[in-house]
């Protein structure tokens, strides 16, 4: 720790702090453009100038000078820093004057207006006039893809975007070319950016040079209602803010949550919002004469009632989709059980995950933040870049800090950090378990080894054996101990952990998702669209969901539901963190919240569920499953469950592991309804084909 005075106030801060951070700690406001807490120091905007007592007779850049770099007085006086002296004020005014020499000053037509750091700091720290009358420099706008709009006349060369793409996203797509007056930020070959995290440069840009292209010219920030919520595009549960105007979602922004997503979100999470209003189901439908026709709620419920009455409980099943919340799965499970059935499943892909093996057997036990503590990583059957882009950035962050060894079993591909490709499937995993692969020594030498098991390794007939062998490997290399649990299952579906916690899996004698799809008399699909409908043999299908996607196309009755922005719901992320999403708007037309549809249907079927409101439902849920009431908390995992799972390890069916995410941009009904995601998907395919050629 180091002691110093800031504007006469004595403080103590860690000795690795910069002067800027020390000043912030003391409560002083220091303007900045280039400095960002999660990026390397550039020191090129010079806006953060402060005066250091006893230092040179000129202001110092506080972002580039550490507290250990300044000295106290000759008699033991503490070092002193001043943020509001005449010298500092004059220096900042001069810097701002320079920054505005070439800035176009087009705030009325700038998308960043109202959220612009330059605008705010020009008012607070700048002058009211300029001494420069020369013509302003003009810079050509660049095409960098369908997501980020460029107006490069506004660029002040803070290089935040360059440092983000290089350091966090892991691909050097942006850079500064030219010198002096000819310097400009650009993609080197003027091609579209390819990173799945590129939208974050919109938040980082302190001026209007990089803005959201889909959001351009649609709304001003002060027009929007802002709702804090949770993202469901993957299983991370990233903290987001949903901005709405009236009933319409206008944009989605990240919120800071250091334990999950820091302050980044993936492009799918950020730009999915146009899919929330297209291809929507806004009224019930009933299939008559081979065609789906609009119907009333009473007609739709009557059709379901007659189908249920014509069969027995054993011939009724329910499959939950990837975006379902805990509340609606709980309600549906209660209804199916009341009808005398144990046929429930939340694993559309057939992943071999079983709640009876213990919660630790299907969680990311190290936690997402814990990735930074790992000193060796093995990835089995996953490509985190596509399955959880923000988590992949956390792995890269750990690699940049320590250069830790990373091994991959599976397809491989570009992951934005160097790794050792060990093999394609079960043979390689078997070699590691038996100690015949050299990488196992790196895992054993690590103090906190991390083994990440993806859904691509767990799907199919041999998934249970793969999971058990991965647990056996974790035990063998010391990945599970009293103070560290490095056995981590990476999910791709936001609903999966919550469904497993609820026991939304086949009960005694129950059928799994694949068998239900091919054999049930009555099958309920709760937003389940990722099934192989070519094998569909179910006689009567009821689809409860928000979009006209695969499930709706194959349904006999459609009951229109709400998306994640249109309901208050609970989701549990891949690490077991219980999170609450809030309603930002209302579902269109006659669509209703999913739990309310199930509650109303239960009354028609003569199996009335014991709740009439969301509050009553949650009270019942918390009574049956108390851990759902502990929001934003992770129940500690039991290492003994991993040890018990490891004992089940046996011979694995020979197979190769493949990531379940084939197209990052089109993984769910909302994404497939989005024109922006469709454009990104087409661009990614073209880039892949060009690279292959």
XYZ file of C-alpha atoms in Angstrom:
693
model
C 0.000 0.000 0.000
C 1.079 3.597 -0.605
C 0.071 6.810 1.144
C -0.326 10.148 -0.608
C -2.376 13.334 -0.537
C -4.879 14.268 -3.216
C -6.068 17.876 -3.044
C -5.004 17.897 0.606
C -6.877 14.678 1.468
C -4.700 11.841 2.784
C -5.470 8.406 1.317
C -3.916 4.937 1.172
C -4.108 2.920 -2.034
C -2.405 -0.181 -3.488
C 1.036 0.722 -4.792
C 0.187 -0.534 -8.306
C -2.495 2.156 -8.710
C -2.047 4.933 -11.224
C -2.398 8.523 -10.082
C -5.727 8.655 -11.898
C -7.070 5.715 -9.881
C -5.714 7.238 -6.677
C -7.463 10.533 -7.445
C -10.725 8.695 -8.132
C -10.300 6.858 -4.825
C -10.008 10.219 -3.091
C -13.237 11.407 -4.689
C -11.676 13.766 -7.226
C -13.071 13.786 -10.744
C -10.398 13.338 -13.389
C -11.524 13.535 -17.040
C -10.197 10.941 -19.471
C -10.746 9.636 -22.991
C -8.114 6.986 -23.652
C -7.860 5.426 -20.191
C -10.057 2.402 -19.419
C -9.778 0.147 -16.389
C -9.887 -3.074 -18.423
C -7.479 -2.025 -21.181
C -3.765 -1.312 -21.259
C -2.554 2.247 -20.674
C -2.092 4.326 -23.828
C -1.562 7.806 -22.376
C -2.317 9.544 -25.653
C -5.331 11.810 -25.040
C -3.636 13.872 -22.246
C -6.994 14.888 -20.797
C -6.217 13.445 -17.357
C -3.480 15.964 -16.525
C -2.794 16.675 -12.853
C -0.158 18.650 -10.937
C 2.397 16.726 -8.871
C 4.013 18.668 -6.027
C 7.781 18.600 -6.284
C 7.578 17.256 -9.812
C 8.415 18.972 -13.087
C 6.896 22.441 -13.615
C 4.288 21.045 -15.998
C 1.209 18.850 -15.600
C 1.571 15.042 -15.620
C -0.663 12.463 -17.326
C -2.213 10.720 -14.329
C -3.175 7.560 -16.243
C 0.430 6.826 -17.185
C 2.115 7.638 -13.858
C 1.909 5.293 -10.889
C 1.729 6.268 -7.233
C 5.104 4.570 -6.763
C 6.605 6.990 -9.299
C 6.124 10.130 -7.192
C 8.204 11.196 -4.219
C 7.393 12.912 -0.961
C 9.107 15.917 0.593
C 12.685 15.921 2.001
C 11.403 15.719 5.591
C 9.131 12.733 5.093
C 6.117 14.643 3.832
C 3.645 12.597 1.829
C 3.613 12.946 -1.962
C 0.932 15.397 -3.081
C -1.230 15.527 -6.192
C -3.564 18.368 -7.198
C -6.479 18.038 -9.626
C -7.944 21.553 -9.525
C -5.099 24.086 -9.618
C -4.886 26.894 -12.208
C -2.112 24.946 -13.983
C -4.341 21.878 -14.331
C -7.363 23.913 -15.431
C -5.389 25.726 -18.121
C -3.790 22.486 -19.340
C -7.121 20.692 -19.668
C -8.650 23.612 -21.530
C -5.723 23.515 -23.928
C -6.088 19.762 -24.510
C -9.815 20.133 -25.131
C -9.150 22.981 -27.558
C -6.771 20.743 -29.498
C -9.236 17.833 -29.529
C -11.951 20.037 -31.008
C -9.762 21.483 -33.783
C -10.893 18.791 -36.216
C -14.057 17.536 -34.508
C -17.118 18.270 -36.710
C -19.269 19.482 -33.771
C -22.365 17.783 -35.208
C -24.050 16.868 -31.928
C -27.627 17.429 -33.253
C -27.248 14.598 -35.787
C -24.832 12.394 -33.836
C -26.120 9.094 -32.419
C -23.870 9.525 -29.420
C -25.511 12.840 -28.454
C -26.626 12.654 -24.854
C -24.200 9.818 -24.063
C -21.000 11.418 -25.310
C -17.926 11.755 -23.086
C -16.543 14.492 -25.340
C -19.761 16.464 -25.035
C -19.823 16.160 -21.245
C -16.150 16.952 -20.718
C -16.157 19.866 -23.163
C -18.826 21.487 -20.990
C -17.119 20.652 -17.700
C -13.449 21.191 -18.520
C -13.237 23.008 -21.851
C -13.202 26.629 -23.024
C -16.117 28.543 -24.491
C -14.197 29.520 -27.623
C -11.443 28.350 -29.947
C -8.468 30.184 -31.382
C -8.266 27.911 -34.441
C -9.981 28.909 -37.672
C -8.282 26.521 -40.130
C -10.354 24.101 -42.206
C -11.175 20.882 -40.429
C -9.595 17.610 -41.480
C -11.909 15.169 -43.286
C -11.621 11.400 -42.949
C -13.467 8.863 -45.076
C -15.955 6.629 -43.247
C -15.086 2.935 -43.196
C -17.224 -0.156 -43.645
C -16.426 -2.471 -40.760
C -19.514 -4.667 -40.856
C -23.281 -4.618 -40.310
C -23.074 -3.917 -36.563
C -20.822 -0.896 -36.058
C -21.397 2.383 -37.868
C -18.394 4.649 -38.470
C -18.206 8.444 -38.728
C -14.454 8.799 -38.575
C -14.424 12.615 -38.780
C -15.335 12.471 -35.090
C -12.495 10.137 -34.072
C -10.046 11.576 -31.494
C -7.564 8.648 -31.754
C -7.994 7.463 -28.173
C -7.323 3.883 -29.482
C -9.747 2.256 -27.047
C -11.283 0.265 -29.911
C -7.847 -0.865 -31.117
C -6.821 -2.029 -27.660
C -10.134 -3.815 -27.066
C -10.050 -5.854 -30.276
C -6.402 -6.748 -29.782
C -6.363 -7.449 -26.049
C -9.880 -8.583 -25.092
C -11.412 -9.892 -28.318
C -8.093 -11.403 -29.363
C -7.939 -10.386 -33.016
C -6.060 -7.379 -34.405
C -8.808 -6.085 -36.698
C -8.546 -2.363 -35.979
C -5.427 -0.238 -35.979
C -4.045 3.229 -36.557
C -2.432 3.852 -39.930
C -0.735 6.989 -41.235
C 1.095 9.696 -39.303
C 0.294 13.141 -38.012
C -2.606 14.741 -39.839
C -3.068 11.602 -41.967
C -3.489 9.217 -39.022
C -6.776 7.311 -38.948
C -8.338 4.270 -37.295
C -9.407 1.567 -39.729
C -9.615 -2.149 -40.396
C -6.358 -2.809 -42.175
C -7.944 -4.152 -45.384
C -11.257 -2.300 -44.979
C -13.187 -5.513 -44.401
C -15.932 -6.331 -41.925
C -14.873 -7.156 -38.388
C -15.262 -10.825 -37.460
C -15.149 -10.819 -33.660
C -18.228 -11.999 -31.748
C -17.553 -9.176 -29.266
C -17.107 -6.294 -31.716
C -20.221 -4.424 -30.543
C -18.446 -3.511 -27.310
C -16.405 -0.881 -29.170
C -19.644 1.130 -29.394
C -19.686 1.447 -25.602
C -15.958 2.126 -25.437
C -15.888 4.926 -28.011
C -15.930 8.242 -26.074
C -17.172 10.163 -29.115
C -19.602 9.360 -31.944
C -17.025 7.767 -34.260
C -18.245 4.206 -33.600
C -21.954 3.756 -32.943
C -24.573 1.011 -33.254
C -25.567 0.688 -36.904
C -28.959 -1.025 -36.297
C -29.866 1.588 -33.650
C -28.760 4.580 -35.768
C -31.290 7.439 -36.042
C -34.029 5.548 -34.172
C -34.113 7.181 -30.725
C -32.346 9.509 -28.299
C -31.250 8.093 -24.940
C -33.537 10.355 -22.911
C -36.595 8.976 -24.734
C -35.964 5.435 -23.538
C -37.139 3.557 -20.480
C -34.292 1.513 -19.045
C -34.842 -1.901 -17.435
C -32.107 -3.978 -15.817
C -32.345 -7.619 -16.795
C -30.457 -10.821 -17.663
C -29.366 -12.084 -21.086
C -30.510 -15.547 -22.216
C -28.713 -15.873 -25.544
C -26.206 -18.207 -23.889
C -25.862 -19.809 -20.457
C -23.710 -17.103 -18.853
C -26.528 -14.862 -17.656
C -24.748 -11.648 -18.621
C -26.071 -8.485 -16.974
C -27.899 -6.337 -19.519
C -30.053 -3.231 -19.719
C -33.072 -3.284 -22.020
C -34.007 0.137 -23.419
C -37.591 0.477 -24.612
C -39.794 3.160 -26.120
C -43.438 2.375 -25.584
C -43.895 -1.351 -26.262
C -40.829 -1.613 -28.483
C -37.323 -2.716 -27.501
C -34.948 -0.210 -29.099
C -31.574 -1.564 -27.959
C -29.806 -3.810 -25.446
C -26.767 -2.629 -23.495
C -24.403 -4.329 -21.023
C -24.319 -3.702 -17.288
C -21.237 -4.151 -15.133
C -21.069 -7.481 -13.303
C -17.465 -8.389 -12.502
C -18.430 -11.910 -11.452
C -20.013 -12.829 -14.787
C -19.519 -10.617 -17.836
C -17.398 -7.745 -16.463
C -18.810 -5.062 -18.787
C -18.844 -6.948 -22.091
C -21.664 -8.747 -23.905
C -21.616 -10.735 -27.125
C -22.911 -9.338 -30.395
C -25.819 -11.786 -30.326
C -26.883 -10.498 -26.905
C -26.542 -6.864 -28.007
C -28.119 -6.889 -31.476
C -30.807 -9.555 -31.082
C -33.514 -6.994 -30.345
C -34.947 -6.690 -33.849
C -35.828 -10.393 -33.657
C -38.064 -9.653 -30.678
C -40.660 -8.001 -32.913
C -40.603 -10.103 -36.106
C -42.198 -13.499 -36.797
C -44.071 -13.201 -33.499
C -46.968 -15.402 -32.442
C -49.636 -12.960 -31.281
C -52.745 -15.157 -31.203
C -53.601 -18.840 -30.618
C -53.705 -21.212 -33.589
C -55.352 -24.601 -34.090
C -54.551 -26.985 -36.950
C -57.684 -27.678 -38.974
C -57.731 -29.652 -42.242
C -53.933 -29.769 -42.186
C -53.492 -26.009 -41.812
C -52.888 -23.793 -38.801
C -55.762 -21.345 -38.429
C -56.269 -18.477 -35.983
C -58.455 -19.347 -33.018
C -59.595 -17.994 -29.665
C -58.014 -19.033 -26.402
C -61.152 -21.043 -25.554
C -60.971 -22.938 -28.868
C -57.268 -23.668 -28.434
C -57.754 -24.894 -24.855
C -60.719 -27.031 -25.945
C -58.590 -28.717 -28.613
C -55.905 -29.499 -26.030
C -58.516 -30.794 -23.570
C -60.008 -33.201 -26.083
C -56.569 -34.543 -27.033
C -55.575 -35.050 -23.385
C -58.914 -36.697 -22.583
C -58.387 -39.202 -25.398
C -55.170 -40.648 -23.936
C -53.558 -41.707 -20.673
C -50.975 -39.897 -18.553
C -48.188 -42.225 -19.675
C -48.713 -41.034 -23.256
C -48.367 -37.329 -22.401
C -44.968 -35.557 -22.351
C -43.333 -32.132 -22.170
C -40.042 -30.758 -23.487
C -38.659 -27.412 -22.301
C -36.698 -25.224 -24.708
C -33.428 -23.368 -24.265
C -34.908 -19.983 -23.290
C -37.543 -21.103 -20.773
C -37.539 -19.542 -17.313
C -37.682 -21.509 -14.068
C -41.240 -20.369 -13.272
C -42.828 -21.725 -16.438
C -40.877 -24.995 -16.274
C -42.012 -25.438 -12.672
C -45.631 -24.820 -13.665
C -45.444 -27.184 -16.650
C -43.795 -29.936 -14.617
C -46.524 -29.626 -11.983
C -49.230 -29.880 -14.678
C -47.660 -32.887 -16.407
C -47.232 -34.692 -13.078
C -50.856 -33.884 -12.187
C -51.922 -35.536 -15.453
C -50.182 -38.709 -14.278
C -47.054 -38.459 -16.395
C -43.331 -38.473 -15.611
C -42.353 -37.644 -19.201
C -40.511 -34.327 -18.855
C -37.150 -33.280 -20.291
C -35.209 -30.017 -20.589
C -32.341 -31.548 -22.595
C -33.313 -31.033 -26.226
C -29.872 -32.144 -27.375
C -29.895 -35.354 -25.325
C -26.975 -34.298 -23.125
C -26.176 -36.912 -20.479
C -26.729 -34.724 -17.427
C -28.595 -36.177 -14.464
C -29.646 -34.238 -11.332
C -29.505 -37.477 -9.330
C -25.703 -37.378 -9.643
C -25.602 -34.146 -7.654
C -25.586 -30.487 -8.612
C -21.789 -30.384 -8.927
C -22.008 -32.861 -11.818
C -23.586 -30.291 -14.138
C -22.279 -26.891 -12.966
C -19.328 -24.714 -13.943
C -17.998 -25.278 -10.432
C -14.931 -23.036 -10.625
C -17.284 -20.085 -11.379
C -16.711 -17.795 -14.349
C -14.587 -15.401 -12.303
C -12.577 -18.395 -11.085
C -11.190 -18.908 -14.599
C -8.684 -16.179 -13.764
C -7.356 -18.325 -10.899
C -6.743 -21.371 -13.114
C -3.176 -22.153 -14.145
C -3.919 -24.926 -16.675
C -7.067 -25.492 -18.736
C -8.388 -28.505 -20.633
C -11.414 -27.958 -22.911
C -13.377 -31.098 -23.835
C -15.922 -30.989 -26.658
C -16.540 -27.240 -26.632
C -15.659 -24.114 -28.551
C -16.189 -21.328 -25.989
C -15.721 -18.681 -28.684
C -19.122 -19.588 -30.151
C -20.829 -21.181 -27.134
C -19.994 -18.419 -24.623
C -18.070 -15.566 -26.234
C -17.715 -13.514 -23.034
C -16.416 -16.532 -21.106
C -13.937 -17.108 -23.927
C -12.648 -13.554 -23.387
C -12.136 -14.451 -19.711
C -10.037 -17.485 -20.752
C -7.980 -15.217 -23.013
C -7.557 -12.776 -20.119
C -6.165 -15.586 -17.950
C -3.818 -16.619 -20.768
C -2.554 -13.054 -21.281
C -1.755 -12.737 -17.585
C 0.180 -15.959 -17.123
C 0.576 -17.767 -20.445
C -1.080 -20.827 -18.889
C -1.179 -24.058 -20.942
C -4.500 -24.737 -22.680
C -5.397 -28.095 -24.215
C -8.384 -28.862 -26.456
C -10.081 -32.162 -27.275
C -12.574 -31.760 -30.106
C -12.916 -29.791 -33.312
C -10.497 -27.024 -32.383
C -10.589 -24.007 -34.669
C -9.685 -20.377 -33.986
C -10.344 -19.621 -30.318
C -8.484 -16.260 -30.011
C -5.654 -17.706 -27.904
C -2.957 -20.333 -28.523
C -3.741 -23.869 -27.417
C -2.515 -27.426 -27.859
C -4.888 -29.546 -29.952
C -4.682 -32.920 -28.229
C -7.139 -34.942 -30.296
C -10.646 -35.291 -31.657
C -12.606 -37.345 -29.169
C -12.938 -40.170 -26.677
C -9.624 -41.848 -27.561
C -7.686 -38.760 -26.476
C -9.739 -38.382 -23.288
C -9.013 -42.025 -22.483
C -5.285 -41.385 -22.946
C -5.434 -38.500 -20.496
C -7.357 -40.521 -17.909
C -4.821 -43.333 -18.134
C -1.882 -40.908 -18.051
C -0.626 -41.752 -21.551
C -0.886 -38.179 -22.869
C 1.851 -35.689 -21.983
C -0.645 -32.894 -21.314
C -1.797 -34.673 -18.164
C 1.531 -33.765 -16.540
C 0.812 -30.067 -17.103
C -2.548 -30.515 -15.387
C -0.956 -32.337 -12.461
C 1.731 -29.662 -12.106
C -0.895 -26.919 -11.883
C -2.155 -25.697 -8.518
C -5.633 -24.972 -9.908
C -6.279 -27.020 -13.059
C -9.579 -26.387 -14.837
C -11.384 -28.994 -16.934
C -14.207 -27.561 -19.066
C -16.678 -30.102 -20.451
C -18.875 -28.886 -23.289
C -22.278 -30.085 -24.431
C -20.714 -31.437 -27.619
C -18.998 -34.134 -25.545
C -22.111 -35.030 -23.544
C -24.709 -35.434 -26.295
C -25.413 -38.878 -27.696
C -25.358 -42.401 -26.325
C -21.834 -42.195 -24.896
C -22.283 -38.882 -23.099
C -22.641 -40.368 -19.613
C -19.348 -42.244 -19.943
C -17.581 -39.104 -21.185
C -18.873 -37.099 -18.205
C -17.724 -39.778 -15.749
C -14.292 -40.047 -17.363
C -13.886 -36.262 -17.295
C -14.691 -36.390 -13.572
C -12.158 -39.189 -13.114
C -9.534 -37.066 -14.874
C -10.394 -34.086 -12.655
C -9.854 -36.242 -9.567
C -6.631 -37.725 -10.914
C -4.985 -34.362 -11.617
C -6.100 -32.726 -8.382
C -8.669 -30.420 -9.948
C -11.074 -31.013 -7.057
C -9.917 -30.094 -3.564
C -11.218 -28.330 -0.464
C -10.511 -24.838 -1.804
C -10.831 -25.397 -5.569
C -13.267 -27.245 -7.807
C -11.955 -27.242 -11.355
C -14.602 -29.565 -12.824
C -16.701 -27.260 -15.007
C -19.613 -28.066 -17.313
C -20.188 -25.351 -19.912
C -23.835 -25.092 -20.938
C -25.181 -23.463 -24.085
C -28.853 -23.138 -23.038
C -29.986 -20.485 -20.556
C -32.730 -22.747 -19.203
C -30.682 -25.923 -18.751
C -29.318 -25.542 -15.223
C -32.648 -24.266 -13.905
C -34.409 -27.241 -15.508
C -31.958 -29.702 -13.989
C -32.336 -28.028 -10.587
C -36.110 -28.504 -10.888
C -35.718 -32.120 -11.902
C -37.280 -31.395 -15.306
C -35.952 -34.738 -16.554
C -37.701 -38.081 -17.079
C -39.024 -39.561 -13.848
C -39.220 -43.267 -13.106
C -40.231 -44.982 -16.323
C -40.341 -41.646 -18.164
C -39.263 -41.036 -21.758
C -36.506 -38.635 -22.830
C -36.882 -35.803 -25.342
C -36.055 -37.904 -28.412
C -38.439 -40.702 -27.479
C -41.226 -38.249 -26.619
C -40.939 -36.524 -29.986
C -41.316 -39.807 -31.818
C -43.948 -41.590 -29.755
C -46.207 -39.458 -27.515
C -49.938 -39.040 -28.037
C -49.835 -35.494 -26.608
C -46.584 -33.528 -26.481
C -46.136 -30.077 -24.949
C -43.257 -28.005 -26.342
C -42.287 -25.100 -24.079
C -40.339 -23.061 -26.643
C -38.547 -26.229 -27.796
C -37.351 -25.512 -31.342
C -33.941 -27.217 -31.526
C -35.293 -30.770 -31.883
C -34.929 -32.967 -34.964
C -38.495 -32.725 -36.202
C -37.810 -35.170 -39.057
C -38.255 -37.901 -36.416
C -41.539 -36.462 -35.136
C -44.157 -39.128 -34.527
C -46.119 -37.443 -31.748
C -49.812 -37.431 -32.640
C -50.816 -34.115 -31.082
C -48.336 -31.316 -30.338
C -48.980 -28.196 -28.264
C -46.431 -25.411 -28.740
C -46.121 -22.671 -26.098
C -43.706 -20.054 -27.389
C -43.110 -16.627 -28.821
C -41.957 -17.113 -32.425
C -43.131 -18.939 -35.513
C -40.100 -21.213 -35.598
C -39.556 -24.979 -35.955
C -41.745 -25.967 -33.007
C -44.674 -23.833 -34.146
C -44.487 -25.196 -37.701
C -44.977 -28.740 -36.417
C -47.631 -27.930 -33.806
C -51.329 -28.793 -33.775
C -52.118 -26.046 -31.263
C -50.074 -22.881 -30.737
C -50.393 -20.918 -27.494
C -48.538 -17.574 -27.920
C -46.078 -16.786 -25.129
C -43.709 -13.994 -24.127
C -40.009 -13.461 -24.790
C -37.442 -12.897 -22.045
C -37.875 -9.115 -22.248
C -41.646 -9.396 -21.805
C -41.812 -11.316 -18.539
C -40.280 -11.408 -15.101
C -38.461 -14.711 -14.788
C -35.702 -16.612 -13.040
C -32.792 -18.174 -14.862
C -29.824 -20.095 -13.447
C -26.554 -19.643 -15.326
C -23.925 -22.260 -16.090
C -22.137 -21.720 -12.757
C -25.365 -22.170 -10.763
C -25.991 -18.464 -10.089
C -29.704 -17.717 -9.639
C -30.639 -14.533 -11.513
C -33.830 -12.556 -12.042
C -34.797 -11.030 -15.371
C -37.252 -8.137 -15.333
C -40.063 -7.311 -17.735
C -39.229 -4.381 -20.007
C -42.358 -4.470 -22.178
C -45.497 -6.437 -22.971
C -46.099 -9.302 -25.371
C -47.940 -8.402 -28.607
C -51.594 -9.102 -29.322
C -53.147 -11.953 -27.346
C -49.801 -13.416 -26.274
C -49.427 -14.013 -22.535
C -46.694 -14.911 -20.079
C -45.959 -18.640 -20.317
C -46.661 -19.508 -16.668
C -50.075 -17.798 -16.935
C -50.925 -19.853 -20.054
C -50.057 -23.086 -18.216
C -52.065 -22.010 -15.149
C -55.136 -21.220 -17.288
C -54.775 -24.485 -19.219
C -54.543 -26.495 -15.979
C -57.959 -25.177 -14.965
C -59.487 -26.277 -18.291
C -57.910 -29.731 -17.938
C -59.358 -30.140 -14.454
C -55.947 -30.097 -12.755
C -55.959 -26.547 -11.407
C -52.494 -25.483 -10.210
C -52.303 -23.996 -6.689
C -51.367 -20.412 -7.597
C -53.108 -17.464 -9.213
C -50.261 -14.952 -9.459
C -46.549 -14.866 -10.149
C -45.930 -14.073 -6.489
C -47.903 -17.124 -5.381
C -46.083 -19.292 -7.925
C -42.718 -18.124 -6.609
C -43.757 -18.703 -3.005
C -44.574 -22.318 -3.910
C -41.354 -22.613 -5.933
C -39.200 -21.304 -3.085
C -40.914 -23.661 -0.639
C -40.104 -26.663 -2.830
C -36.657 -25.469 -4.002
C -35.276 -22.944 -1.473
C -32.079 -22.146 -3.376
C -34.076 -20.282 -6.065
C -34.819 -17.580 -3.498
C -31.109 -16.778 -3.064
C -30.729 -14.352 -5.985
C -27.247 -13.718 -7.398
C -25.759 -16.375 -5.167
C -24.088 -19.678 -5.933
C -24.656 -22.579 -3.560
C -21.260 -24.170 -2.750
C -20.550 -27.303 -4.796
C -19.689 -30.639 -3.212
C -16.422 -32.218 -4.314
C -17.733 -35.556 -3.066
C -20.283 -35.559 -5.905
C -17.457 -35.345 -8.443
C -15.643 -38.214 -6.714
C -18.820 -40.323 -6.803
C -19.303 -39.503 -10.492
C -15.678 -40.461 -11.218
C -16.320 -43.963 -9.892
C -18.778 -44.523 -12.735
C -16.008 -44.053 -15.324
C -15.784 -46.927 -17.776
C -15.139 -47.701 -21.407
C -16.299 -44.922 -23.734
C -17.941 -45.424 -27.096
C -15.484 -44.274 -29.735
C -16.609 -40.921 -31.092
C -15.404 -37.443 -32.002
C -16.563 -34.352 -30.145
C -18.222 -31.534 -32.071
C -19.484 -28.215 -30.759
C -23.295 -28.022 -30.820
C -23.148 -24.403 -32.041
C -22.702 -24.500 -35.798
C -23.764 -20.906 -36.447
C -23.111 -18.469 -33.592
C -25.697 -16.001 -34.866
C -28.660 -18.380 -35.371
C -28.962 -20.513 -32.247
C -32.537 -19.815 -31.101
C -35.935 -18.608 -32.427
C -35.284 -14.947 -31.581
C -31.941 -14.996 -33.386
C -33.438 -16.694 -36.440
C -36.099 -13.982 -36.604
C -33.487 -11.199 -36.571
C -32.504 -9.600 -39.876
C -29.289 -8.294 -38.299
C -28.287 -11.783 -37.136
C -29.101 -13.185 -40.596
C -26.768 -10.637 -42.192
C -24.008 -11.454 -39.698
C -24.484 -15.173 -40.328
C -24.212 -14.751 -44.106
C -21.094 -12.613 -43.682
C -19.502 -15.204 -41.384
C -20.194 -17.989 -43.894
C -18.649 -15.962 -46.705
C -15.567 -15.239 -44.584
C -15.242 -18.941 -43.734
C -15.516 -19.954 -47.396
C -12.981 -17.290 -48.415
C -10.555 -18.518 -45.745
C -11.016 -22.130 -46.888
C -10.222 -21.193 -50.469
